[in-house]
Every structure is written in structure tokens, then in C-alpha cells.
Amino acid sequence: MQTVSSYGVEIRKQNIPIRQTLEIYRQAVSYLTEIYEQVWAELKMIPEAKKRFNAAEHLIHTTKKNHAHFDFDIRFPKMPSYLRRAAIQHALGSVSSYESRMEQWEAAGELSGKPNFTCENHAMPVFYRDVMYREGTEGKDEAYLKLYDGHDWRWFRVCLSHTDMEYLRRNWYGKKASAPALEKRHHKYFLRFSYIEEVTLTQTPVKGQIICSVDLGINTDAVCTIMRADGTVLGRKFIDFPSEKDRMYRTLGRIRRFQREHGSAQAGERWAYTRRLNIELSRKIAGAVAEYAWENHADVIVFEYLEMNGKISGSKRQKLQLWRKRDIQKRCEHQAHRKGMRISRICAWNTSRLAYDGSGIVLRDWRNHSLCAFQTGKRYNCDLSASYNIGARYFIRELLKPLPATERSLLEAKVPAVKRRTSCVYADLRELSSEMGLLMAA
């Protein structure tokens, strides 16, 4: 399979006309969007995307064999051809999207929610290699971009962040990057490079697999368990970043005090800083999970399928709203695929509610919510127990799924608990593994 990774390199402050280039590109996209909306009835009759694109370009660009119907070349003289085609593609996509939404709205017969057609856009240009982007001298933190200075398109030397370039040299040396796209974040400009890798995911049979089952939480960021198909636990790890969370909670306290005095309308920048801290925390958690699984030669990383619908209430409402569970899983999935590991998800029902030893429902400690008491009186870490159950449910599903109906029925008769997946625990996997061993021996 192919994996696509990207990294943004900051453009250092200097006297280059990036803003003028961005403005004229967006003006071109707006102008083209307005044109193609007028002639969409003709363009939509062309089914093939490539032919439709060529017809759209012939409408606005004059050549020796073609006379344009619109004055695009006069309004935007000497615009590089690759940039012009990127603007055409963006405009066609905007008009096509609007027309599709309009057709769906008319078919539904609704009176409200009519789609609005707007020519305003936030398009960002792509600097295609050789014609708009050239690499600088090897080992130097520089590049050359073709920019619009208000009168003409000229080449400008730009300085790039040294730390960002060192990261690319260290981790992506020898791998060809795609054409960089301009990006603006936090009042700064970046060149985002993309890298495509061909990776082969592990094909290890289920009985020979080693998995890393992960329980994502709020008190402890993640609890990982390395497990084999017979239930043997090879390793456990508690992943937590208390200093990062403490920093974020301090900023939340400052926002709370600020809003009491000045209102919520002026707290936008403070909330933006808090969101960046939260995003950085999710990056660190995902990286730590993927690294631990890789160190222990795991074939699969198993997560819960976490879905929280409806209104969130209670004392931990804000923590739950800031919990970036899906983002952590998405980032971890990308890093795992780059290393050849697979990702799987299981149903999250009762993983934390049931004890891993099969003794039944646990009782949470009201002083420390990460601890619980089993029905036998045993005190244990609730998140660690849940990670055992997550790994067990994965193996129970994968072991039973390929079996013939007769063998599966025989095993379910001997281990009735595996019939209902939402109540399976670690003890059921151990019992199922034992019964499968006896069946194979017979």
C-alpha cells in the first residue's frame, strides 16, 4: 500500500512578495469560478474529466490554434501555465460541488438551507518543480520560488527554517518529495512537502501474531499491553504526559478567569493556544504508542471504536470535550502503516466495566477513578484490565471468524461466553485457547 506523509517547512521572514502572489492566485480562482458557473451547462455535458478540463482551459487561454472567449490572459498576464491549470482545476471543483449540492437540495424539496454560490475562496498555490520551485544549494537552508512582485513573475530566493530542514535531511534523505504547497498557519507561511512511500503490511497468521492492545483514557493517556494469541502477556506500559496536561489545564484556568472579567468574545487567541497544546499532546501520545508497539515487534495495534454521541455532562465534561481520541488513533494508524503494522478496532462496550479475570462487574474507586475493585475483592488498575480485554476481544474475533460453522459451534458450546462479543474478557480468551489446543490435539 501507499502512505503519504507531509511536513511543513517555515519560510523565514524576508522581503519576498508571498502575499501578492497569494492574492493574485485567489483572484484568478474567483474569476474562473464565476466564468465556469456561467458556462456550466456546456461543461457538464462533457463526461470525461480530462476533456472537460481542456475545454475549460480553451475558454480562457489563447494559443496559436485557439482563441479564448474570456479575457483571462489580459487580466492575469504571464501567469505560469502550471499555476493557471491549478486555478482552473480548483474553480471547476468549486462549481461542480455547488451544482451537486444544488441538485440534491432541489430533489429534497426543502424550503430552507439553499446552497450559496460564492466566488470567494481560500485556495493556496502549489509551486511545481522546475517551473515555480527550485531547490537551493545542497546543505543550505534555501529554495527559489517564482513569485509575483506586482508587475511580473520573477524568481526569488527564500530562506527556510534550519530546524525544519534538518528534520527533512535526517528523516527523508534520498526520498523524492512532491511539489510543495503554500500554507499559512498562525500568521506564518510554510512550504508543505509530501512524500509517498510504498509499504508492505505484515501478513502474519493470527495464531502467530503479537498485538499491542491500547486503552485510551483521560486520567492515563494510554495503557498498552503486548499479547500473543494464547493470552500470554509479554509487556505492559503506562503512557502519560502529566507536564503537558498540567500546562494545558493552567491555560484553561487562565481562560476561565479572563472570561469572568472580560467575556468570552476576547478569548479567541487564548483558546487557539490551548488547542495547539492539545494537538501537540495527541501527537506525543500517538508517537509513544506506535514506538512501543514497534519496539516489541507487534503486528497489529488494537484500539477501541470510541463513539460518544449526545450531550456530555458531568464534572469531567471539559476533559471529555478536549479528548482527541480519534485524532490519536488516526495519527497512530499513519505511523503504524509506515512501519508495516496493521490497525484494528473492537467494540468498546464493557471493556472497562468487566474484570479481566471473569469475576464480573468492577467497582470504581471514587477517590482514584483509574483504580477499581473486582468482585473477589482484588484491587487493580481499571485501564490495564481494559487493555487485557481489548486484546482478548480481538483474538477471539479473529480466531473464530475463519473457522467452519461446525467447529465454531463446538467451541462456543464449550466456552459459551464467546458467543456474545460485548461481554468477552481476557479469561475467556485463555479458556478458548485451551479448548482450541485440545481440539487440535484430538
mmCIF file of C-alpha atoms in Angstrom, residues 51-421:
data_model
loop_
_atom_site.group_PDB
_atom_site.id
_atom_site.type_symbol
_atom_site.label_atom_id
_atom_site.label_comp_id
_atom_site.label_asym_id
_atom_site.label_seq_id
_atom_site.Cartn_x
_atom_site.Cartn_y
_atom_site.Cartn_z
ATOM 1 C CA LYS A 51 -11.639 16.589 -21.851
ATOM 2 C CA ARG A 52 -13.733 18.839 -19.611
ATOM 3 C CA PHE A 53 -10.564 20.405 -18.232
ATOM 4 C CA ASN A 54 -9.179 21.011 -21.745
ATOM 5 C CA ALA A 55 -12.438 22.622 -22.824
ATOM 6 C CA ALA A 56 -12.388 24.838 -19.739
ATOM 7 C CA GLU A 57 -8.813 25.930 -20.468
ATOM 8 C CA HIS A 58 -9.619 26.735 -24.104
ATOM 9 C CA LEU A 59 -12.315 29.127 -22.913
ATOM 10 C CA ILE A 60 -9.839 31.385 -21.110
ATOM 11 C CA HIS A 61 -6.398 30.861 -22.687
ATOM 12 C CA THR A 62 -5.361 31.977 -26.181
ATOM 13 C CA THR A 63 -2.861 29.962 -28.232
ATOM 14 C CA LYS A 64 -1.881 29.829 -31.920
ATOM 15 C CA LYS A 65 -4.721 27.410 -32.632
ATOM 16 C CA ASN A 66 -7.248 28.667 -30.082
ATOM 17 C CA HIS A 67 -8.943 31.996 -29.438
ATOM 18 C CA ALA A 68 -10.189 32.498 -25.870
ATOM 19 C CA HIS A 69 -13.773 33.601 -25.211
ATOM 20 C CA PHE A 70 -12.846 35.423 -21.981
ATOM 21 C CA ASP A 71 -10.136 37.953 -21.140
ATOM 22 C CA PHE A 72 -8.281 35.876 -18.529
ATOM 23 C CA ASP A 73 -4.896 36.372 -20.220
ATOM 24 C CA ILE A 74 -5.386 40.158 -20.197
ATOM 25 C CA ARG A 75 -6.415 40.282 -16.534
ATOM 26 C CA PHE A 76 -3.634 37.932 -15.387
ATOM 27 C CA PRO A 77 -0.724 38.359 -17.828
ATOM 28 C CA LYS A 78 2.261 35.989 -17.830
ATOM 29 C CA MET A 79 0.765 33.709 -15.161
ATOM 30 C CA PRO A 80 2.791 30.446 -15.158
ATOM 31 C CA SER A 81 0.993 27.699 -17.031
ATOM 32 C CA TYR A 82 1.069 25.193 -14.158
ATOM 33 C CA LEU A 83 -0.375 27.750 -11.766
ATOM 34 C CA ARG A 84 -3.087 28.648 -14.276
ATOM 35 C CA ARG A 85 -4.064 24.992 -14.612
ATOM 36 C CA ALA A 86 -4.153 24.573 -10.850
ATOM 37 C CA ALA A 87 -6.513 27.556 -10.635
ATOM 38 C CA ILE A 88 -8.725 26.049 -13.368
ATOM 39 C CA GLN A 89 -8.886 22.739 -11.537
ATOM 40 C CA HIS A 90 -9.817 24.428 -8.260
ATOM 41 C CA ALA A 91 -12.521 26.532 -9.923
ATOM 42 C CA LEU A 92 -14.041 23.521 -11.703
ATOM 43 C CA GLY A 93 -14.154 21.640 -8.427
ATOM 44 C CA SER A 94 -15.908 24.524 -6.655
ATOM 45 C CA VAL A 95 -18.566 24.893 -9.366
ATOM 46 C CA SER A 96 -19.129 21.137 -9.615
ATOM 47 C CA SER A 97 -19.579 20.898 -5.847
ATOM 48 C CA TYR A 98 -22.064 23.766 -5.822
ATOM 49 C CA GLU A 99 -24.109 22.296 -8.676
ATOM 50 C CA SER A 100 -24.230 18.874 -6.978
ATOM 51 C CA ARG A 101 -25.393 20.377 -3.686
ATOM 52 C CA MET A 102 -27.971 22.444 -5.553
ATOM 53 C CA GLU A 103 -29.376 19.374 -7.309
ATOM 54 C CA GLN A 104 -29.637 17.485 -4.023
ATOM 55 C CA TRP A 105 -31.395 20.437 -2.359
ATOM 56 C CA GLU A 106 -33.920 20.724 -5.211
ATOM 57 C CA ALA A 107 -34.555 16.972 -5.189
ATOM 58 C CA ALA A 108 -35.213 17.045 -1.445
ATOM 59 C CA GLY A 109 -37.795 19.812 -1.898
ATOM 60 C CA GLU A 110 -36.700 21.676 1.216
ATOM 61 C CA LEU A 111 -37.636 25.308 1.792
ATOM 62 C CA SER A 112 -34.548 26.277 3.798
ATOM 63 C CA GLY A 113 -30.850 25.554 3.621
ATOM 64 C CA LYS A 114 -30.401 26.539 -0.014
ATOM 65 C CA PRO A 115 -26.705 26.319 -1.017
ATOM 66 C CA ASN A 116 -24.990 29.650 -1.622
ATOM 67 C CA PHE A 117 -22.709 30.206 -4.578
ATOM 68 C CA THR A 118 -19.662 32.241 -3.670
ATOM 69 C CA CYS A 119 -16.566 33.121 -5.629
ATOM 70 C CA GLU A 120 -14.532 33.906 -2.505
ATOM 71 C CA ASN A 121 -12.019 31.185 -1.748
ATOM 72 C CA HIS A 122 -9.057 30.291 0.394
ATOM 73 C CA ALA A 123 -7.101 28.475 -2.316
ATOM 74 C CA MET A 124 -3.367 28.000 -1.771
ATOM 75 C CA PRO A 125 -0.976 27.716 -4.735
ATOM 76 C CA VAL A 126 1.268 24.754 -5.440
ATOM 77 C CA PHE A 127 4.853 25.507 -6.508
ATOM 78 C CA TYR A 128 5.544 22.955 -9.223
ATOM 79 C CA ARG A 129 9.131 21.849 -9.601
ATOM 80 C CA ASP A 130 11.398 23.484 -12.169
ATOM 81 C CA VAL A 131 8.731 25.959 -13.326
ATOM 82 C CA MET A 132 7.871 27.513 -9.944
ATOM 83 C CA TYR A 133 10.162 25.833 -7.391
ATOM 84 C CA ARG A 134 13.851 25.038 -7.449
ATOM 85 C CA GLU A 135 15.949 23.534 -4.703
ATOM 86 C CA GLY A 136 18.825 25.569 -3.342
ATOM 87 C CA THR A 137 22.436 24.539 -2.882
ATOM 88 C CA GLU A 138 22.777 21.164 -1.157
ATOM 89 C CA GLY A 139 23.221 21.563 2.579
ATOM 90 C CA LYS A 140 21.879 25.132 2.637
ATOM 91 C CA ASP A 141 18.511 26.154 4.065
ATOM 92 C CA GLU A 142 17.206 27.868 0.960
ATOM 93 C CA ALA A 143 14.987 27.471 -2.090
ATOM 94 C CA TYR A 144 13.910 29.505 -5.114
ATOM 95 C CA LEU A 145 10.259 30.369 -5.789
ATOM 96 C CA LYS A 146 8.649 32.081 -8.747
ATOM 97 C CA LEU A 147 6.531 34.874 -7.223
ATOM 98 C CA TYR A 148 4.503 37.827 -8.460
ATOM 99 C CA ASP A 149 6.039 41.157 -7.399
ATOM 100 C CA GLY A 150 3.096 43.287 -8.541
ATOM 101 C CA HIS A 151 4.359 43.716 -12.123
ATOM 102 C CA ASP A 152 5.902 40.468 -13.270
ATOM 103 C CA TRP A 153 6.654 36.861 -12.234
ATOM 104 C CA ARG A 154 10.260 36.561 -11.055
ATOM 105 C CA TRP A 155 12.471 34.120 -9.190
ATOM 106 C CA PHE A 156 13.131 34.905 -5.521
ATOM 107 C CA ARG A 157 15.485 33.247 -3.092
ATOM 108 C CA VAL A 158 13.744 32.283 0.176
ATOM 109 C CA CYS A 159 15.317 31.200 3.446
ATOM 110 C CA LEU A 160 13.829 28.160 5.178
ATOM 111 C CA SER A 161 13.838 27.225 8.851
ATOM 112 C CA HIS A 162 17.075 25.430 9.770
ATOM 113 C CA THR A 163 15.425 23.028 12.248
ATOM 114 C CA ASP A 164 12.766 22.028 9.716
ATOM 115 C CA MET A 165 15.339 21.390 7.012
ATOM 116 C CA GLU A 166 17.478 19.360 9.409
ATOM 117 C CA TYR A 167 14.433 17.192 10.142
ATOM 118 C CA LEU A 168 13.876 16.559 6.431
ATOM 119 C CA ARG A 169 17.543 15.744 5.842
ATOM 120 C CA ARG A 170 17.633 13.356 8.778
ATOM 121 C CA ASN A 171 14.355 11.507 8.153
ATOM 122 C CA TRP A 172 13.638 11.856 4.436
ATOM 123 C CA TYR A 173 17.055 11.963 2.802
ATOM 124 C CA GLY A 174 17.065 10.264 -0.609
ATOM 125 C CA LYS A 175 13.270 10.247 -0.927
ATOM 126 C CA LYS A 176 11.716 12.490 -3.530
ATOM 127 C CA ALA A 177 9.131 14.979 -2.319
ATOM 128 C CA SER A 178 6.156 16.128 -4.346
ATOM 129 C CA ALA A 179 5.715 19.752 -5.392
ATOM 130 C CA PRO A 180 5.414 21.882 -2.224
ATOM 131 C CA ALA A 181 2.154 23.695 -1.479
ATOM 132 C CA LEU A 182 1.993 27.074 0.230
ATOM 133 C CA GLU A 183 0.378 27.041 3.645
ATOM 134 C CA LYS A 184 -0.431 29.758 6.161
ATOM 135 C CA ARG A 185 -0.701 28.948 9.864
ATOM 136 C CA HIS A 186 -0.552 31.238 12.879
ATOM 137 C CA HIS A 187 0.348 34.275 10.719
ATOM 138 C CA LYS A 188 3.325 32.394 9.235
ATOM 139 C CA TYR A 189 3.923 30.912 5.790
ATOM 140 C CA PHE A 190 5.070 27.328 5.230
ATOM 141 C CA LEU A 191 6.025 25.119 2.302
ATOM 142 C CA ARG A 192 4.374 21.738 2.827
ATOM 143 C CA PHE A 193 6.279 18.833 1.271
ATOM 144 C CA SER A 194 4.588 15.455 0.715
ATOM 145 C CA TYR A 195 6.322 12.082 0.496
ATOM 146 C CA ILE A 196 4.797 8.900 -0.933
ATOM 147 C CA GLU A 197 6.097 5.564 0.370
ATOM 148 C CA GLU A 198 5.368 2.013 -0.747
ATOM 149 C CA VAL A 199 4.995 -0.193 2.331
ATOM 150 C CA THR A 200 4.108 -3.848 2.810
ATOM 151 C CA LEU A 201 1.876 -4.600 5.775
ATOM 152 C CA THR A 202 2.527 -7.689 7.866
ATOM 153 C CA GLN A 203 0.883 -10.945 6.720
ATOM 154 C CA THR A 204 1.486 -12.946 9.919
ATOM 155 C CA PRO A 205 -1.254 -15.544 10.627
ATOM 156 C CA VAL A 206 -3.471 -14.824 13.616
ATOM 157 C CA LYS A 207 -2.043 -17.600 15.784
ATOM 158 C CA GLY A 208 1.471 -16.231 15.302
ATOM 159 C CA GLN A 209 0.623 -12.567 15.768
ATOM 160 C CA ILE A 210 1.820 -10.283 18.522
ATOM 161 C CA ILE A 211 -0.549 -7.389 19.180
ATOM 162 C CA CYS A 212 -0.418 -4.154 21.121
ATOM 163 C CA SER A 213 -3.833 -3.518 22.693
ATOM 164 C CA VAL A 214 -4.337 0.127 23.671
ATOM 165 C CA ASP A 215 -6.810 1.625 26.104
ATOM 166 C CA LEU A 216 -7.002 5.398 25.638
ATOM 167 C CA GLY A 217 -8.079 7.296 28.736
ATOM 168 C CA ILE A 218 -8.356 10.683 30.359
ATOM 169 C CA ASN A 219 -6.531 10.056 33.652
ATOM 170 C CA THR A 220 -3.801 7.989 31.959
ATOM 171 C CA ASP A 221 -3.216 8.908 28.325
ATOM 172 C CA ALA A 222 -2.784 5.313 27.130
ATOM 173 C CA VAL A 223 -2.211 1.857 28.585
ATOM 174 C CA CYS A 224 -0.559 -0.641 26.219
ATOM 175 C CA THR A 225 -0.368 -4.423 26.545
ATOM 176 C CA ILE A 226 1.717 -6.703 24.311
ATOM 177 C CA MET A 227 -0.125 -10.008 23.914
ATOM 178 C CA ARG A 228 0.041 -13.286 21.996
ATOM 179 C CA ALA A 229 -2.888 -15.272 20.592
ATOM 180 C CA ASP A 230 -2.932 -17.685 23.556
ATOM 181 C CA GLY A 231 -3.262 -14.789 26.014
ATOM 182 C CA THR A 232 0.406 -14.614 27.036
ATOM 183 C CA VAL A 233 1.213 -11.068 28.142
ATOM 184 C CA LEU A 234 4.702 -10.045 27.010
ATOM 185 C CA GLY A 235 4.749 -6.458 28.205
ATOM 186 C CA ARG A 236 2.762 -3.564 29.648
ATOM 187 C CA LYS A 237 3.295 0.160 29.582
ATOM 188 C CA PHE A 238 1.535 3.219 31.011
ATOM 189 C CA ILE A 239 1.945 6.207 28.691
ATOM 190 C CA ASP A 240 1.285 9.547 30.352
ATOM 191 C CA PHE A 241 2.389 13.141 29.805
ATOM 192 C CA PRO A 242 1.477 14.905 33.061
ATOM 193 C CA SER A 243 3.528 18.055 32.450
ATOM 194 C CA GLU A 244 1.861 18.678 29.067
ATOM 195 C CA LYS A 245 -1.603 18.162 30.532
ATOM 196 C CA ASP A 246 -0.775 20.377 33.507
ATOM 197 C CA ARG A 247 0.324 23.162 31.150
ATOM 198 C CA MET A 248 -2.938 22.864 29.202
ATOM 199 C CA TYR A 249 -5.067 22.876 32.363
ATOM 200 C CA ARG A 250 -3.269 26.004 33.588
ATOM 201 C CA THR A 251 -4.146 27.788 30.351
ATOM 202 C CA LEU A 252 -7.765 26.667 30.764
ATOM 203 C CA GLY A 253 -7.758 28.196 34.234
ATOM 204 C CA ARG A 254 -6.424 31.473 32.853
ATOM 205 C CA ILE A 255 -9.131 31.462 30.179
ATOM 206 C CA ARG A 256 -11.802 30.868 32.834
ATOM 207 C CA ARG A 257 -10.606 33.821 34.901
ATOM 208 C CA PHE A 258 -10.218 36.032 31.818
ATOM 209 C CA GLN A 259 -13.757 35.276 30.617
ATOM 210 C CA ARG A 260 -15.227 36.126 34.001
ATOM 211 C CA GLU A 261 -13.672 39.584 33.796
ATOM 212 C CA HIS A 262 -13.819 40.380 30.066
ATOM 213 C CA GLY A 263 -16.308 37.961 28.499
ATOM 214 C CA SER A 264 -15.760 35.140 26.021
ATOM 215 C CA ALA A 265 -15.579 37.266 22.856
ATOM 216 C CA GLN A 266 -11.981 38.371 23.508
ATOM 217 C CA ALA A 267 -10.562 34.963 24.458
ATOM 218 C CA GLY A 268 -10.045 33.666 20.917
ATOM 219 C CA GLU A 269 -6.239 33.740 20.915
ATOM 220 C CA ARG A 270 -6.084 32.044 24.315
ATOM 221 C CA TRP A 271 -8.328 29.246 23.084
ATOM 222 C CA ALA A 272 -6.194 28.892 19.941
ATOM 223 C CA TYR A 273 -3.068 28.444 22.087
ATOM 224 C CA THR A 274 -4.854 25.815 24.191
ATOM 225 C CA ARG A 275 -5.914 23.917 21.071
ATOM 226 C CA ARG A 276 -2.312 23.867 19.846
ATOM 227 C CA LEU A 277 -1.197 22.419 23.180
ATOM 228 C CA ASN A 278 -3.890 19.760 22.901
ATOM 229 C CA ILE A 279 -2.863 18.865 19.346
ATOM 230 C CA GLU A 280 0.765 18.542 20.422
ATOM 231 C CA LEU A 281 -0.311 16.246 23.275
ATOM 232 C CA SER A 282 -2.155 13.948 20.830
ATOM 233 C CA ARG A 283 0.960 13.822 18.615
ATOM 234 C CA LYS A 284 3.124 12.725 21.522
ATOM 235 C CA ILE A 285 0.641 10.065 22.656
ATOM 236 C CA ALA A 286 0.312 8.608 19.141
ATOM 237 C CA GLY A 287 4.088 8.600 18.667
ATOM 238 C CA ALA A 288 4.674 6.875 22.003
ATOM 239 C CA VAL A 289 2.087 4.160 21.272
ATOM 240 C CA ALA A 290 3.462 3.429 17.791
ATOM 241 C CA GLU A 291 7.055 3.390 19.062
ATOM 242 C CA TYR A 292 6.250 0.969 21.902
ATOM 243 C CA ALA A 293 4.431 -1.383 19.516
ATOM 244 C CA TRP A 294 7.359 -1.256 17.085
ATOM 245 C CA GLU A 295 9.926 -1.953 19.803
ATOM 246 C CA ASN A 296 8.021 -5.096 20.806
ATOM 247 C CA HIS A 297 7.618 -6.324 17.195
ATOM 248 C CA ALA A 298 3.832 -6.039 17.235
ATOM 249 C CA ASP A 299 1.953 -6.999 14.073
ATOM 250 C CA VAL A 300 -1.297 -5.224 14.947
ATOM 251 C CA ILE A 301 -2.265 -2.280 17.150
ATOM 252 C CA VAL A 302 -5.766 -2.739 18.552
ATOM 253 C CA PHE A 303 -7.937 0.206 19.634
ATOM 254 C CA GLU A 304 -11.482 0.569 20.854
ATOM 255 C CA TYR A 305 -14.027 2.037 18.481
ATOM 256 C CA LEU A 306 -14.874 5.090 20.596
ATOM 257 C CA GLU A 307 -18.070 6.893 19.693
ATOM 258 C CA MET A 308 -19.588 9.460 22.062
ATOM 259 C CA ASN A 309 -22.889 10.861 20.845
ATOM 260 C CA GLY A 310 -25.241 13.223 22.575
ATOM 261 C CA LYS A 311 -24.703 15.940 25.135
ATOM 262 C CA ILE A 312 -21.792 15.485 27.523
ATOM 263 C CA SER A 313 -22.483 16.431 31.128
ATOM 264 C CA GLY A 314 -20.802 16.000 34.482
ATOM 265 C CA SER A 315 -17.710 17.245 36.271
ATOM 266 C CA LYS A 316 -15.371 15.920 33.540
ATOM 267 C CA ARG A 317 -17.288 17.487 30.664
ATOM 268 C CA GLN A 318 -14.461 19.786 29.566
ATOM 269 C CA LYS A 319 -11.860 16.992 29.722
ATOM 270 C CA LEU A 320 -14.052 14.778 27.553
ATOM 271 C CA GLN A 321 -14.621 17.564 25.033
ATOM 272 C CA LEU A 322 -10.857 18.158 24.761
ATOM 273 C CA TRP A 323 -10.124 14.419 24.483
ATOM 274 C CA ARG A 324 -8.701 13.928 20.974
ATOM 275 C CA LYS A 325 -9.287 10.175 20.859
ATOM 276 C CA ARG A 326 -9.972 9.944 17.117
ATOM 277 C CA ASP A 327 -7.025 12.174 16.260
ATOM 278 C CA ILE A 328 -4.698 9.982 18.344
ATOM 279 C CA GLN A 329 -5.925 6.844 16.592
ATOM 280 C CA LYS A 330 -5.608 8.467 13.153
ATOM 281 C CA ARG A 331 -2.044 9.648 13.788
ATOM 282 C CA CYS A 332 -1.070 6.297 15.273
ATOM 283 C CA GLU A 333 -2.577 4.493 12.272
ATOM 284 C CA HIS A 334 -0.431 6.517 9.885
ATOM 285 C CA GLN A 335 2.766 5.865 11.848
ATOM 286 C CA ALA A 336 1.941 2.163 12.223
ATOM 287 C CA HIS A 337 1.340 1.732 8.489
ATOM 288 C CA ARG A 338 4.679 3.368 7.724
ATOM 289 C CA LYS A 339 6.327 0.657 9.841
ATOM 290 C CA GLY A 340 4.311 -2.196 8.322
ATOM 291 C CA MET A 341 1.933 -2.717 11.266
ATOM 292 C CA ARG A 342 -1.819 -3.054 10.902
ATOM 293 C CA ILE A 343 -4.600 -1.338 12.839
ATOM 294 C CA SER A 344 -7.772 -2.958 14.150
ATOM 295 C CA ARG A 345 -10.699 -1.765 16.266
ATOM 296 C CA ILE A 346 -13.077 -3.646 18.533
ATOM 297 C CA CYS A 347 -16.366 -2.791 20.232
ATOM 298 C CA ALA A 348 -15.765 -0.700 23.351
ATOM 299 C CA TRP A 349 -18.784 -1.932 25.322
ATOM 300 C CA ASN A 350 -17.891 -3.223 28.794
ATOM 301 C CA THR A 351 -14.114 -3.328 28.275
ATOM 302 C CA SER A 352 -13.561 -1.216 31.404
ATOM 303 C CA ARG A 353 -16.739 -2.336 33.191
ATOM 304 C CA LEU A 354 -15.863 -6.042 33.336
ATOM 305 C CA ALA A 355 -12.874 -7.515 35.171
ATOM 306 C CA TYR A 356 -10.302 -9.252 33.002
ATOM 307 C CA ASP A 357 -10.346 -12.394 35.212
ATOM 308 C CA GLY A 358 -14.037 -13.043 34.515
ATOM 309 C CA SER A 359 -15.238 -12.200 38.038
ATOM 310 C CA GLY A 360 -17.862 -9.727 36.772
ATOM 311 C CA ILE A 361 -18.551 -6.012 37.056
ATOM 312 C CA VAL A 362 -15.889 -3.877 38.742
ATOM 313 C CA LEU A 363 -16.457 -1.135 41.282
ATOM 314 C CA ARG A 364 -14.591 2.109 40.544
ATOM 315 C CA ASP A 365 -12.700 3.831 43.361
ATOM 316 C CA TRP A 366 -14.331 7.238 43.843
ATOM 317 C CA ARG A 367 -11.068 8.728 45.153
ATOM 318 C CA ASN A 368 -8.940 7.475 42.253
ATOM 319 C CA HIS A 369 -11.006 6.723 39.158
ATOM 320 C CA SER A 370 -8.197 4.775 37.481
ATOM 321 C CA LEU A 371 -8.396 2.069 40.196
ATOM 322 C CA CYS A 372 -11.179 -0.446 40.721
ATOM 323 C CA ALA A 373 -12.151 -3.378 42.906
ATOM 324 C CA PHE A 374 -13.135 -6.784 41.481
ATOM 325 C CA GLN A 375 -15.963 -8.896 42.874
ATOM 326 C CA THR A 376 -13.320 -11.057 44.555
ATOM 327 C CA GLY A 377 -12.035 -8.012 46.495
ATOM 328 C CA LYS A 378 -8.925 -7.664 44.374
ATOM 329 C CA ARG A 379 -7.864 -4.064 43.622
ATOM 330 C CA TYR A 380 -6.474 -3.432 40.157
ATOM 331 C CA ASN A 381 -5.822 -0.719 37.605
ATOM 332 C CA CYS A 382 -9.013 -0.335 35.595
ATOM 333 C CA ASP A 383 -7.264 0.839 32.405
ATOM 334 C CA LEU A 384 -4.849 -2.114 32.469
ATOM 335 C CA SER A 385 -7.739 -4.525 32.901
ATOM 336 C CA ALA A 386 -9.464 -2.872 29.939
ATOM 337 C CA SER A 387 -6.368 -3.255 27.747
ATOM 338 C CA TYR A 388 -6.351 -7.001 28.509
ATOM 339 C CA ASN A 389 -9.993 -7.237 27.467
ATOM 340 C CA ILE A 390 -9.353 -5.239 24.270
ATOM 341 C CA GLY A 391 -6.610 -7.626 23.162
ATOM 342 C CA ALA A 392 -8.708 -10.655 24.118
ATOM 343 C CA ARG A 393 -11.699 -9.498 22.057
ATOM 344 C CA TYR A 394 -9.520 -9.001 19.014
ATOM 345 C CA PHE A 395 -8.082 -12.516 19.196
ATOM 346 C CA ILE A 396 -11.469 -14.122 19.947
ATOM 347 C CA ARG A 397 -12.933 -12.465 16.860
ATOM 348 C CA GLU A 398 -10.008 -13.322 14.586
ATOM 349 C CA LEU A 399 -9.705 -16.919 15.822
ATOM 350 C CA LEU A 400 -13.398 -17.778 15.449
ATOM 351 C CA LYS A 401 -14.170 -15.909 12.221
ATOM 352 C CA PRO A 402 -12.352 -18.215 9.721
ATOM 353 C CA LEU A 403 -13.498 -21.479 11.349
ATOM 354 C CA PRO A 404 -16.200 -23.662 9.773
ATOM 355 C CA ALA A 405 -19.637 -23.405 11.359
ATOM 356 C CA THR A 406 -19.390 -26.850 12.990
ATOM 357 C CA GLU A 407 -16.064 -26.133 14.715
ATOM 358 C CA ARG A 408 -17.214 -22.690 15.786
ATOM 359 C CA SER A 409 -20.419 -24.097 17.276
ATOM 360 C CA LEU A 410 -18.442 -26.754 19.135
ATOM 361 C CA LEU A 411 -16.107 -24.169 20.661
ATOM 362 C CA GLU A 412 -18.987 -21.843 21.553
ATOM 363 C CA ALA A 413 -20.688 -24.731 23.319
ATOM 364 C CA LYS A 414 -17.580 -25.354 25.424
ATOM 365 C CA VAL A 415 -16.909 -21.623 26.019
ATOM 366 C CA PRO A 416 -20.386 -20.003 25.997
ATOM 367 C CA ALA A 417 -19.028 -16.560 26.895
ATOM 368 C CA VAL A 418 -17.505 -16.063 23.414
ATOM 369 C CA LYS A 419 -20.946 -16.118 21.757
ATOM 370 C CA ARG A 420 -21.571 -12.547 22.859
ATOM 371 C CA ARG A 421 -18.597 -10.412 21.885
#
